[in-house]
């Protein structure tokens, strides 16, 4: 696993250039209905602690 990518209870946070991004894989059985293999959203922050907090909120909502 890359040092800029962390797994937190099934939640992935990665950094692309300056900002952190949230990434969560869609379960295989839901992919036909959602028509996506993953969710990927910018967290709009360069701060790692803020990114973890925002990712946790997003993960709870999905």
Coordinates of C-alpha atoms in Angstrom, one line a residue:
X1 CA 0.0 0.0 0.0
X2 CA 1.3 3.4 -0.8
X3 CA 2.3 5.7 2.0
X4 CA -0.2 8.4 0.8
X5 CA -3.1 5.9 0.9
X6 CA -4.6 4.7 4.1
X7 CA -7.4 2.2 4.9
X8 CA -9.7 3.2 7.7
X9 CA -12.4 0.6 8.3
X10 CA -13.0 0.2 4.5
X11 CA -12.4 3.9 3.7
X12 CA -9.6 5.0 1.5
X13 CA -8.1 8.4 1.6
X14 CA -5.5 9.3 -1.0
X15 CA -3.7 12.4 -2.0
X16 CA -3.5 13.6 -5.6
X17 CA -1.3 16.6 -6.0
X18 CA -2.5 18.9 -3.2
X19 CA -5.9 17.7 -2.1
X20 CA -7.0 14.5 -0.4
X21 CA -9.7 12.3 -2.0
X22 CA -12.2 9.8 -0.6
X23 CA -12.6 6.5 -2.3
X24 CA -14.9 3.6 -1.5
X25 CA -15.6 0.5 -3.6
X26 CA -19.2 -0.3 -4.4
X27 CA -20.1 -3.9 -3.5
X28 CA -20.3 -6.2 -6.6
X29 CA -24.0 -7.0 -6.1
X30 CA -24.9 -3.3 -6.2
X31 CA -22.8 -2.3 -9.2
X32 CA -25.5 -3.0 -11.8
X33 CA -28.0 -0.8 -10.0
X34 CA -25.6 2.1 -9.3
X35 CA -23.6 1.7 -12.5
X36 CA -20.3 2.5 -10.8
X37 CA -17.5 0.4 -9.4
X38 CA -16.4 3.0 -6.9
X39 CA -17.2 6.4 -5.3
X40 CA -14.5 9.0 -5.6
X41 CA -14.9 12.5 -4.2
X42 CA -12.5 15.4 -3.5
X43 CA -12.4 16.2 0.3
X44 CA -11.2 19.7 -0.7
X45 CA -8.5 19.8 2.0
X46 CA -4.8 19.4 2.2
X47 CA -4.9 18.6 5.9
X48 CA -4.7 14.9 6.7
X49 CA -6.7 15.1 10.0
X50 CA -9.5 17.1 8.4
X51 CA -9.5 14.6 5.5
X52 CA -10.0 11.7 7.9
X53 CA -12.9 13.4 9.6
X54 CA -14.6 14.3 6.3
X55 CA -14.0 10.7 4.9
X56 CA -15.6 9.2 8.0
X57 CA -18.7 11.4 7.5
X58 CA -18.9 10.4 3.9
X59 CA -18.5 6.8 4.6
X60 CA -21.3 6.9 7.2
X61 CA -23.6 8.5 4.6
X62 CA -23.0 6.0 1.8

